[in-house]
Amino acid sequence: MDDEDIKKLNPSINYDNPNQDDFIDDELLVKTYLRNKENIQNNKTVDDDTFYKYFSLIIMVIFMIIILNITFSAYQAIDPTAFDSCKSVISDDIVDVYSSVDNVDSAERVLIQWNPTDYTFTKSQIENCGRNGLFAYYFDAGNETYIVCEDETIQYFETICKEPRFMTKMFIGFVKIFN
């Protein structure tokens, strides 16, 4: 603002009087002070808003990492092999052996007769086995598992490996960093 603008604002004051200079200076000082105070308050709220935005972002990232770790741990507790790239899957092939299977010894004889290898008995249980069997004998040979059923059939588990997807690799890697 220049002097002419100030004179137009309040025509009742004689601005040409030398005693009025103090009044004009005081008025300008007050306006300048109020303008500076307002600018300081505006800048302070902008700085406060920026602080709260960054603070909220950091807190959100921390909670996201915590939630991912809890989810990953819970999922692994339910199924420990969930993120393995190789899984054992029972094959669709059913081999007929045409020999009676009544106990562990007869099941192992049938298995050796079909494929001569050294087998280790694992367990026997009642389940739907083969085409219409109700009792299964499990044998291990290295990394493979064979099931001899009482209906004179043999099934086996195949190990199928697949390359994990990019997002699965990233997720597992990210979560394992923070564990």
Short mmCIF file of N, CA and C in Angstrom, two decimals:
data_model
loop_
_atom_site.label_atom_id
_atom_site.label_comp_id
_atom_site.label_asym_id
_atom_site.label_seq_id
_atom_site.Cartn_x
_atom_site.Cartn_y
_atom_site.Cartn_z
N MET A 1 0.84 -1.17 0.00
CA MET A 1 0.00 0.00 0.00
C MET A 1 0.89 1.24 0.00
N ASP A 2 0.49 2.17 -0.80
CA ASP A 2 1.24 3.42 -0.77
C ASP A 2 0.46 4.48 0.03
N ASP A 3 1.04 5.66 0.14
CA ASP A 3 0.44 6.70 0.98
C ASP A 3 -0.91 7.18 0.46
N GLU A 4 -1.08 7.23 -0.82
CA GLU A 4 -2.35 7.70 -1.39
C GLU A 4 -3.48 6.73 -1.05
N ASP A 5 -3.19 5.44 -1.06
CA ASP A 5 -4.22 4.45 -0.71
C ASP A 5 -4.63 4.59 0.75
N ILE A 6 -3.67 4.84 1.60
CA ILE A 6 -3.98 5.00 3.01
C ILE A 6 -4.83 6.24 3.24
N LYS A 7 -4.53 7.31 2.51
CA LYS A 7 -5.32 8.55 2.64
C LYS A 7 -6.76 8.33 2.21
N LYS A 8 -6.97 7.49 1.23
CA LYS A 8 -8.32 7.22 0.75
C LYS A 8 -9.10 6.38 1.77
N LEU A 9 -8.43 5.58 2.52
CA LEU A 9 -9.11 4.74 3.50
C LEU A 9 -9.75 5.55 4.62
N ASN A 10 -9.08 6.57 5.09
CA ASN A 10 -9.60 7.37 6.19
C ASN A 10 -9.38 8.85 5.87
N PRO A 11 -10.35 9.50 5.17
CA PRO A 11 -10.16 10.89 4.77
C PRO A 11 -10.29 11.89 5.92
N SER A 12 -10.81 11.43 7.07
CA SER A 12 -10.98 12.37 8.18
C SER A 12 -9.66 12.73 8.84
N ILE A 13 -8.62 12.00 8.62
CA ILE A 13 -7.32 12.28 9.24
C ILE A 13 -6.50 13.11 8.27
N ASN A 14 -5.88 14.08 8.78
CA ASN A 14 -4.98 14.92 7.99
C ASN A 14 -3.61 14.24 7.99
N TYR A 15 -3.30 13.64 6.89
CA TYR A 15 -2.07 12.88 6.82
C TYR A 15 -0.86 13.77 6.55
N ASP A 16 -1.10 14.98 6.17
CA ASP A 16 0.00 15.88 5.89
C ASP A 16 0.56 16.50 7.17
N ASN A 17 -0.16 16.35 8.26
CA ASN A 17 0.28 16.86 9.54
C ASN A 17 1.48 16.01 10.01
N PRO A 18 2.57 16.65 10.43
CA PRO A 18 3.75 15.89 10.86
C PRO A 18 3.50 15.03 12.09
N ASN A 19 2.52 15.34 12.89
CA ASN A 19 2.23 14.54 14.09
C ASN A 19 1.53 13.22 13.73
N GLN A 20 0.95 13.17 12.57
CA GLN A 20 0.23 11.97 12.15
C GLN A 20 1.17 10.88 11.63
N ASP A 21 2.42 11.17 11.40
CA ASP A 21 3.36 10.16 10.90
C ASP A 21 3.50 9.00 11.88
N ASP A 22 3.49 9.32 13.14
CA ASP A 22 3.58 8.27 14.15
C ASP A 22 2.38 7.35 14.09
N PHE A 23 1.21 7.96 13.88
CA PHE A 23 -0.02 7.16 13.78
C PHE A 23 0.04 6.24 12.56
N ILE A 24 0.47 6.76 11.44
CA ILE A 24 0.56 5.96 10.21
C ILE A 24 1.55 4.84 10.40
N ASP A 25 2.69 5.14 10.99
CA ASP A 25 3.69 4.11 11.22
C ASP A 25 3.16 3.03 12.16
N ASP A 26 2.44 3.45 13.20
CA ASP A 26 1.87 2.48 14.13
C ASP A 26 0.84 1.59 13.43
N GLU A 27 0.03 2.23 12.60
CA GLU A 27 -0.98 1.46 11.88
C GLU A 27 -0.32 0.46 10.94
N LEU A 28 0.70 0.87 10.24
CA LEU A 28 1.42 -0.05 9.35
C LEU A 28 2.11 -1.16 10.13
N LEU A 29 2.65 -0.78 11.27
CA LEU A 29 3.29 -1.80 12.11
C LEU A 29 2.29 -2.84 12.58
N VAL A 30 1.10 -2.39 12.98
CA VAL A 30 0.06 -3.32 13.42
C VAL A 30 -0.36 -4.23 12.28
N LYS A 31 -0.57 -3.65 11.10
CA LYS A 31 -0.97 -4.47 9.95
C LYS A 31 0.12 -5.47 9.59
N THR A 32 1.34 -5.02 9.60
CA THR A 32 2.46 -5.91 9.30
C THR A 32 2.56 -7.02 10.34
N TYR A 33 2.39 -6.64 11.59
CA TYR A 33 2.45 -7.64 12.66
C TYR A 33 1.35 -8.69 12.49
N LEU A 34 0.12 -8.21 12.23
CA LEU A 34 -0.99 -9.16 12.06
C LEU A 34 -0.79 -10.04 10.84
N ARG A 35 -0.27 -9.45 9.75
CA ARG A 35 -0.01 -10.25 8.55
C ARG A 35 1.06 -11.30 8.82
N ASN A 36 2.13 -10.93 9.50
CA ASN A 36 3.19 -11.88 9.85
C ASN A 36 2.69 -12.97 10.79
N LYS A 37 1.86 -12.58 11.73
CA LYS A 37 1.30 -13.56 12.67
C LYS A 37 0.43 -14.58 11.93
N GLU A 38 -0.36 -14.07 10.99
CA GLU A 38 -1.22 -14.96 10.20
C GLU A 38 -0.37 -15.90 9.35
N ASN A 39 0.69 -15.39 8.74
CA ASN A 39 1.58 -16.23 7.94
C ASN A 39 2.25 -17.30 8.79
N ILE A 40 2.67 -16.93 9.98
CA ILE A 40 3.30 -17.90 10.88
C ILE A 40 2.31 -19.00 11.25
N GLN A 41 1.06 -18.62 11.55
CA GLN A 41 0.05 -19.62 11.90
C GLN A 41 -0.25 -20.52 10.71
N ASN A 42 -0.34 -19.94 9.51
CA ASN A 42 -0.60 -20.77 8.32
C ASN A 42 0.55 -21.72 8.06
N ASN A 43 1.77 -21.25 8.18
CA ASN A 43 2.92 -22.13 7.99
C ASN A 43 2.98 -23.21 9.05
N LYS A 44 2.62 -22.89 10.25
CA LYS A 44 2.65 -23.86 11.34
C LYS A 44 1.63 -24.97 11.07
N THR A 45 0.44 -24.63 10.59
CA THR A 45 -0.55 -25.67 10.32
C THR A 45 -0.12 -26.52 9.14
N VAL A 46 0.55 -25.92 8.16
CA VAL A 46 1.05 -26.71 7.03
C VAL A 46 2.11 -27.67 7.52
N ASP A 47 3.02 -27.21 8.39
CA ASP A 47 4.04 -28.10 8.94
C ASP A 47 3.42 -29.19 9.79
N ASP A 48 2.42 -28.84 10.60
CA ASP A 48 1.74 -29.83 11.42
C ASP A 48 1.04 -30.86 10.54
N ASP A 49 0.38 -30.42 9.48
CA ASP A 49 -0.30 -31.35 8.57
C ASP A 49 0.70 -32.30 7.92
N THR A 50 1.83 -31.79 7.51
CA THR A 50 2.86 -32.63 6.90
C THR A 50 3.38 -33.65 7.90
N PHE A 51 3.64 -33.20 9.12
CA PHE A 51 4.10 -34.12 10.16
C PHE A 51 3.10 -35.25 10.38
N TYR A 52 1.82 -34.90 10.51
CA TYR A 52 0.80 -35.92 10.77
C TYR A 52 0.63 -36.85 9.59
N LYS A 53 0.79 -36.35 8.39
CA LYS A 53 0.70 -37.23 7.21
C LYS A 53 1.83 -38.25 7.22
N TYR A 54 3.07 -37.80 7.44
CA TYR A 54 4.20 -38.74 7.47
C TYR A 54 4.11 -39.68 8.67
N PHE A 55 3.69 -39.16 9.79
CA PHE A 55 3.54 -40.00 10.98
C PHE A 55 2.49 -41.09 10.73
N SER A 56 1.37 -40.72 10.13
CA SER A 56 0.31 -41.70 9.82
C SER A 56 0.81 -42.73 8.82
N LEU A 57 1.57 -42.30 7.85
CA LEU A 57 2.11 -43.23 6.85
C LEU A 57 3.05 -44.24 7.51
N ILE A 58 3.92 -43.78 8.38
CA ILE A 58 4.85 -44.68 9.06
C ILE A 58 4.10 -45.67 9.94
N ILE A 59 3.13 -45.20 10.69
CA ILE A 59 2.33 -46.09 11.55
C ILE A 59 1.59 -47.12 10.70
N MET A 60 1.04 -46.69 9.56
CA MET A 60 0.31 -47.62 8.68
C MET A 60 1.24 -48.70 8.15
N VAL A 61 2.45 -48.35 7.75
CA VAL A 61 3.40 -49.34 7.25
C VAL A 61 3.79 -50.32 8.34
N ILE A 62 4.00 -49.84 9.55
CA ILE A 62 4.36 -50.72 10.67
C ILE A 62 3.23 -51.71 10.95
N PHE A 63 1.99 -51.22 11.00
CA PHE A 63 0.86 -52.12 11.26
C PHE A 63 0.65 -53.10 10.10
N MET A 64 0.92 -52.67 8.89
CA MET A 64 0.78 -53.58 7.75
C MET A 64 1.79 -54.73 7.85
N ILE A 65 3.01 -54.42 8.25
CA ILE A 65 4.03 -55.45 8.43
C ILE A 65 3.63 -56.40 9.55
N ILE A 66 3.11 -55.88 10.63
CA ILE A 66 2.68 -56.72 11.75
C ILE A 66 1.54 -57.64 11.31
N ILE A 67 0.57 -57.10 10.59
CA ILE A 67 -0.57 -57.91 10.13
C ILE A 67 -0.10 -58.99 9.16
N LEU A 68 0.83 -58.66 8.25
CA LEU A 68 1.35 -59.67 7.32
C LEU A 68 2.09 -60.77 8.07
N ASN A 69 2.88 -60.41 9.08
CA ASN A 69 3.61 -61.42 9.86
C ASN A 69 2.64 -62.34 10.60
N ILE A 70 1.62 -61.77 11.20
CA ILE A 70 0.64 -62.59 11.93
C ILE A 70 -0.11 -63.50 10.97
N THR A 71 -0.51 -62.97 9.83
CA THR A 71 -1.22 -63.78 8.83
C THR A 71 -0.34 -64.91 8.33
N PHE A 72 0.90 -64.60 8.01
CA PHE A 72 1.84 -65.62 7.50
C PHE A 72 2.07 -66.70 8.55
N SER A 73 2.29 -66.31 9.80
CA SER A 73 2.52 -67.28 10.88
C SER A 73 1.30 -68.16 11.11
N ALA A 74 0.12 -67.55 11.09
CA ALA A 74 -1.10 -68.33 11.29
C ALA A 74 -1.32 -69.31 10.14
N TYR A 75 -1.05 -68.87 8.94
CA TYR A 75 -1.24 -69.75 7.79
C TYR A 75 -0.25 -70.90 7.81
N GLN A 76 0.98 -70.62 8.22
CA GLN A 76 1.97 -71.70 8.33
C GLN A 76 1.63 -72.65 9.48
N ALA A 77 1.00 -72.16 10.53
CA ALA A 77 0.60 -73.04 11.63
C ALA A 77 -0.49 -74.00 11.18
N ILE A 78 -1.36 -73.53 10.30
CA ILE A 78 -2.44 -74.39 9.79
C ILE A 78 -1.89 -75.41 8.80
N ASP A 79 -1.09 -74.93 7.84
CA ASP A 79 -0.54 -75.80 6.80
C ASP A 79 0.93 -75.46 6.60
N PRO A 80 1.85 -76.19 7.25
CA PRO A 80 3.28 -75.85 7.16
C PRO A 80 3.84 -75.95 5.74
N THR A 81 3.23 -76.75 4.89
CA THR A 81 3.74 -76.91 3.53
C THR A 81 3.04 -75.99 2.54
N ALA A 82 2.32 -75.02 3.04
CA ALA A 82 1.51 -74.15 2.16
C ALA A 82 2.36 -73.39 1.16
N PHE A 83 3.54 -72.96 1.56
CA PHE A 83 4.36 -72.16 0.67
C PHE A 83 5.53 -72.94 0.07
N ASP A 84 5.51 -74.27 0.20
CA ASP A 84 6.53 -75.08 -0.45
C ASP A 84 6.23 -75.18 -1.93
N SER A 85 7.27 -75.23 -2.73
CA SER A 85 7.06 -75.31 -4.17
C SER A 85 6.82 -76.75 -4.63
N CYS A 86 7.14 -77.74 -3.79
CA CYS A 86 6.93 -79.15 -4.13
C CYS A 86 5.91 -79.76 -3.17
N LYS A 87 4.99 -80.53 -3.74
CA LYS A 87 3.96 -81.19 -2.93
C LYS A 87 3.79 -82.62 -3.39
N SER A 88 3.42 -83.49 -2.46
CA SER A 88 3.13 -84.88 -2.79
C SER A 88 1.65 -85.00 -3.11
N VAL A 89 1.38 -85.52 -4.29
CA VAL A 89 0.00 -85.65 -4.75
C VAL A 89 -0.22 -87.11 -5.14
N ILE A 90 -1.33 -87.66 -4.68
CA ILE A 90 -1.61 -89.05 -5.03
C ILE A 90 -1.92 -89.15 -6.52
N SER A 91 -1.34 -90.15 -7.16
CA SER A 91 -1.51 -90.28 -8.61
C SER A 91 -2.89 -90.85 -8.93
N ASP A 92 -3.32 -90.59 -10.14
CA ASP A 92 -4.59 -91.14 -10.60
C ASP A 92 -4.43 -92.59 -11.05
N ASP A 93 -3.18 -93.03 -11.23
CA ASP A 93 -2.93 -94.40 -11.69
C ASP A 93 -3.19 -95.39 -10.56
N ILE A 94 -3.93 -96.44 -10.88
CA ILE A 94 -4.17 -97.53 -9.94
C ILE A 94 -3.67 -98.80 -10.61
N VAL A 95 -2.72 -99.47 -9.97
CA VAL A 95 -2.10 -100.67 -10.54
C VAL A 95 -2.75 -101.89 -9.92
N ASP A 96 -3.27 -102.79 -10.79
CA ASP A 96 -3.84 -104.06 -10.31
C ASP A 96 -2.71 -105.07 -10.14
N VAL A 97 -2.70 -105.79 -9.01
CA VAL A 97 -1.63 -106.76 -8.74
C VAL A 97 -2.15 -108.19 -8.70
N TYR A 98 -3.41 -108.40 -8.58
CA TYR A 98 -4.03 -109.73 -8.59
C TYR A 98 -3.37 -110.68 -7.60
N SER A 99 -3.19 -110.21 -6.39
CA SER A 99 -2.62 -111.03 -5.33
C SER A 99 -3.28 -110.60 -4.03
N SER A 100 -3.57 -111.53 -3.16
CA SER A 100 -4.33 -111.19 -1.95
C SER A 100 -3.50 -110.34 -1.00
N VAL A 101 -4.18 -109.35 -0.38
CA VAL A 101 -3.55 -108.46 0.59
C VAL A 101 -4.37 -108.56 1.86
N ASP A 102 -3.77 -109.20 2.90
CA ASP A 102 -4.48 -109.40 4.15
C ASP A 102 -3.80 -108.71 5.34
N ASN A 103 -2.48 -108.55 5.26
CA ASN A 103 -1.74 -107.95 6.37
C ASN A 103 -0.52 -107.20 5.83
N VAL A 104 0.32 -106.72 6.72
CA VAL A 104 1.48 -105.93 6.32
C VAL A 104 2.45 -106.76 5.48
N ASP A 105 2.69 -108.01 5.90
CA ASP A 105 3.64 -108.85 5.17
C ASP A 105 3.17 -109.14 3.75
N SER A 106 1.90 -109.48 3.60
CA SER A 106 1.39 -109.77 2.25
C SER A 106 1.37 -108.50 1.39
N ALA A 107 1.11 -107.36 2.01
CA ALA A 107 1.14 -106.10 1.25
C ALA A 107 2.55 -105.78 0.79
N GLU A 108 3.55 -106.03 1.63
CA GLU A 108 4.94 -105.77 1.23
C GLU A 108 5.39 -106.74 0.15
N ARG A 109 4.96 -108.01 0.24
CA ARG A 109 5.31 -109.00 -0.80
C ARG A 109 4.74 -108.59 -2.17
N VAL A 110 3.49 -108.12 -2.13
CA VAL A 110 2.85 -107.68 -3.38
C VAL A 110 3.60 -106.49 -3.96
N LEU A 111 4.01 -105.58 -3.11
CA LEU A 111 4.73 -104.38 -3.56
C LEU A 111 6.10 -104.77 -4.14
N ILE A 112 6.82 -105.66 -3.48
CA ILE A 112 8.14 -106.10 -3.97
C ILE A 112 7.99 -106.88 -5.27
N GLN A 113 6.92 -107.67 -5.37
CA GLN A 113 6.68 -108.43 -6.60
C GLN A 113 6.40 -107.47 -7.77
N TRP A 114 5.70 -106.38 -7.50
CA TRP A 114 5.39 -105.41 -8.56
C TRP A 114 6.62 -104.57 -8.94
N ASN A 115 7.37 -104.10 -7.93
CA ASN A 115 8.56 -103.28 -8.18
C ASN A 115 9.60 -103.61 -7.11
N PRO A 116 10.59 -104.42 -7.45
CA PRO A 116 11.57 -104.85 -6.44
C PRO A 116 12.47 -103.69 -5.96
N THR A 117 12.19 -103.23 -4.79
CA THR A 117 12.95 -102.17 -4.13
C THR A 117 12.83 -102.40 -2.63
N ASP A 118 13.65 -101.72 -1.88
CA ASP A 118 13.60 -101.83 -0.43
C ASP A 118 12.54 -100.85 0.09
N TYR A 119 11.49 -101.34 0.73
CA TYR A 119 10.38 -100.53 1.23
C TYR A 119 10.38 -100.51 2.75
N THR A 120 9.90 -99.43 3.31
CA THR A 120 9.76 -99.29 4.75
C THR A 120 8.29 -99.07 5.07
N PHE A 121 7.75 -99.93 5.94
CA PHE A 121 6.35 -99.81 6.32
C PHE A 121 6.18 -98.54 7.18
N THR A 122 5.16 -97.74 6.84
CA THR A 122 4.90 -96.49 7.56
C THR A 122 3.70 -96.60 8.47
N LYS A 123 2.55 -96.97 7.88
CA LYS A 123 1.33 -97.06 8.69
C LYS A 123 0.28 -97.84 7.92
N SER A 124 -0.74 -98.24 8.65
CA SER A 124 -1.91 -98.85 8.01
C SER A 124 -3.13 -98.17 8.63
N GLN A 125 -4.13 -97.95 7.79
CA GLN A 125 -5.32 -97.29 8.29
C GLN A 125 -6.53 -97.65 7.45
N ILE A 126 -7.70 -97.43 8.05
CA ILE A 126 -8.95 -97.68 7.36
C ILE A 126 -9.31 -96.42 6.58
N GLU A 127 -9.48 -96.58 5.27
CA GLU A 127 -9.84 -95.46 4.40
C GLU A 127 -10.31 -96.01 3.06
N ASN A 128 -10.93 -95.16 2.27
CA ASN A 128 -11.27 -95.55 0.91
C ASN A 128 -9.98 -95.62 0.12
N CYS A 129 -9.70 -96.79 -0.40
CA CYS A 129 -8.41 -97.03 -1.03
C CYS A 129 -8.62 -97.77 -2.34
N GLY A 130 -7.89 -97.38 -3.37
CA GLY A 130 -8.02 -98.06 -4.65
C GLY A 130 -9.40 -97.85 -5.25
N ARG A 131 -9.95 -98.94 -5.82
CA ARG A 131 -11.28 -98.82 -6.43
C ARG A 131 -12.40 -99.03 -5.41
N ASN A 132 -12.23 -100.07 -4.57
CA ASN A 132 -13.28 -100.31 -3.57
C ASN A 132 -12.71 -100.91 -2.28
N GLY A 133 -11.46 -100.62 -1.98
CA GLY A 133 -10.84 -101.12 -0.76
C GLY A 133 -11.15 -100.24 0.44
N LEU A 134 -11.06 -100.83 1.61
CA LEU A 134 -11.34 -100.10 2.85
C LEU A 134 -10.13 -100.04 3.78
N PHE A 135 -9.07 -100.76 3.45
CA PHE A 135 -7.91 -100.78 4.32
C PHE A 135 -6.67 -100.52 3.47
N ALA A 136 -5.78 -99.64 3.96
CA ALA A 136 -4.60 -99.23 3.19
C ALA A 136 -3.34 -99.44 4.01
N TYR A 137 -2.28 -99.89 3.34
CA TYR A 137 -0.96 -100.06 3.93
C TYR A 137 0.00 -99.10 3.23
N TYR A 138 0.67 -98.27 4.01
CA TYR A 138 1.56 -97.25 3.45
C TYR A 138 3.02 -97.71 3.57
N PHE A 139 3.76 -97.58 2.48
CA PHE A 139 5.18 -97.93 2.44
C PHE A 139 5.96 -96.78 1.81
N ASP A 140 7.15 -96.51 2.36
CA ASP A 140 8.03 -95.49 1.81
C ASP A 140 9.20 -96.15 1.10
N ALA A 141 9.62 -95.54 -0.01
CA ALA A 141 10.82 -95.95 -0.73
C ALA A 141 11.50 -94.67 -1.21
N GLY A 142 12.44 -94.17 -0.41
CA GLY A 142 13.08 -92.89 -0.74
C GLY A 142 12.11 -91.75 -0.54
N ASN A 143 11.90 -90.99 -1.60
CA ASN A 143 10.99 -89.84 -1.52
C ASN A 143 9.57 -90.19 -1.94
N GLU A 144 9.34 -91.43 -2.30
CA GLU A 144 8.03 -91.84 -2.80
C GLU A 144 7.29 -92.64 -1.75
N THR A 145 5.98 -92.52 -1.75
CA THR A 145 5.13 -93.27 -0.83
C THR A 145 4.15 -94.10 -1.66
N TYR A 146 4.03 -95.38 -1.30
CA TYR A 146 3.14 -96.30 -2.01
C TYR A 146 2.04 -96.75 -1.06
N ILE A 147 0.85 -96.92 -1.61
CA ILE A 147 -0.29 -97.38 -0.83
C ILE A 147 -0.75 -98.70 -1.45
N VAL A 148 -0.71 -99.75 -0.64
CA VAL A 148 -1.22 -101.05 -1.08
C VAL A 148 -2.59 -101.23 -0.45
N CYS A 149 -3.59 -101.46 -1.29
CA CYS A 149 -4.96 -101.56 -0.81
C CYS A 149 -5.38 -103.02 -0.73
N GLU A 150 -6.36 -103.29 0.11
CA GLU A 150 -6.82 -104.67 0.27
C GLU A 150 -7.59 -105.18 -0.94
N ASP A 151 -7.95 -104.28 -1.87
CA ASP A 151 -8.65 -104.73 -3.08
C ASP A 151 -7.67 -105.09 -4.19
N GLU A 152 -6.41 -105.38 -3.79
CA GLU A 152 -5.35 -105.86 -4.70
C GLU A 152 -4.94 -104.79 -5.70
N THR A 153 -4.84 -103.54 -5.23
CA THR A 153 -4.37 -102.45 -6.07
C THR A 153 -3.28 -101.67 -5.35
N ILE A 154 -2.48 -100.95 -6.13
CA ILE A 154 -1.40 -100.12 -5.59
C ILE A 154 -1.56 -98.71 -6.15
N GLN A 155 -1.44 -97.74 -5.26
CA GLN A 155 -1.40 -96.34 -5.65
C GLN A 155 -0.11 -95.73 -5.09
N TYR A 156 0.31 -94.60 -5.62
CA TYR A 156 1.53 -93.97 -5.12
C TYR A 156 1.40 -92.45 -5.18
N PHE A 157 2.25 -91.81 -4.39
CA PHE A 157 2.28 -90.35 -4.36
C PHE A 157 3.36 -89.85 -5.31
N GLU A 158 3.01 -88.87 -6.12
CA GLU A 158 3.97 -88.23 -7.00
C GLU A 158 4.36 -86.89 -6.39
N THR A 159 5.62 -86.55 -6.50
CA THR A 159 6.07 -85.25 -6.03
C THR A 159 6.04 -84.29 -7.21
N ILE A 160 5.22 -83.27 -7.09
CA ILE A 160 5.05 -82.29 -8.16
C ILE A 160 5.61 -80.97 -7.68
N CYS A 161 6.55 -80.43 -8.45
CA CYS A 161 7.16 -79.14 -8.11
C CYS A 161 6.77 -78.13 -9.17
N LYS A 162 6.47 -76.93 -8.72
CA LYS A 162 6.18 -75.86 -9.66
C LYS A 162 6.91 -74.61 -9.20
N GLU A 163 7.22 -73.79 -10.16
CA GLU A 163 7.91 -72.53 -9.88
C GLU A 163 6.91 -71.57 -9.24
N PRO A 164 7.22 -71.05 -8.03
CA PRO A 164 6.29 -70.12 -7.41
C PRO A 164 6.17 -68.83 -8.22
N ARG A 165 5.01 -68.23 -8.16
CA ARG A 165 4.77 -66.99 -8.88
C ARG A 165 5.57 -65.85 -8.26
N PHE A 166 5.70 -64.78 -9.03
CA PHE A 166 6.49 -63.63 -8.60
C PHE A 166 5.96 -63.05 -7.30
N MET A 167 4.65 -62.87 -7.20
CA MET A 167 4.08 -62.26 -6.00
C MET A 167 4.27 -63.17 -4.78
N THR A 168 4.20 -64.49 -4.98
CA THR A 168 4.42 -65.41 -3.88
C THR A 168 5.86 -65.30 -3.39
N LYS A 169 6.81 -65.23 -4.32
CA LYS A 169 8.21 -65.07 -3.93
C LYS A 169 8.42 -63.78 -3.16
N MET A 170 7.83 -62.69 -3.67
CA MET A 170 7.98 -61.40 -3.03
C MET A 170 7.36 -61.40 -1.63
N PHE A 171 6.17 -61.97 -1.50
CA PHE A 171 5.47 -62.01 -0.21
C PHE A 171 6.28 -62.81 0.80
N ILE A 172 6.73 -64.00 0.40
CA ILE A 172 7.49 -64.85 1.33
C ILE A 172 8.80 -64.17 1.71
N GLY A 173 9.50 -63.61 0.73
CA GLY A 173 10.74 -62.91 1.03
C GLY A 173 10.53 -61.73 1.94
N PHE A 174 9.49 -60.95 1.70
CA PHE A 174 9.20 -59.76 2.51
C PHE A 174 8.88 -60.15 3.94
N VAL A 175 8.08 -61.17 4.12
CA VAL A 175 7.67 -61.56 5.47
C VAL A 175 8.82 -62.22 6.22
N LYS A 176 9.65 -62.99 5.52
CA LYS A 176 10.78 -63.65 6.19
C LYS A 176 11.84 -62.65 6.64
N ILE A 177 11.92 -61.50 5.99
CA ILE A 177 12.87 -60.47 6.41
C ILE A 177 12.54 -59.99 7.82
N PHE A 178 11.25 -59.84 8.10
CA PHE A 178 10.83 -59.28 9.38
C PHE A 178 10.56 -60.33 10.45
N ASN A 179 10.77 -61.59 10.14
CA ASN A 179 10.56 -62.65 11.16
C ASN A 179 11.82 -62.91 11.91
#
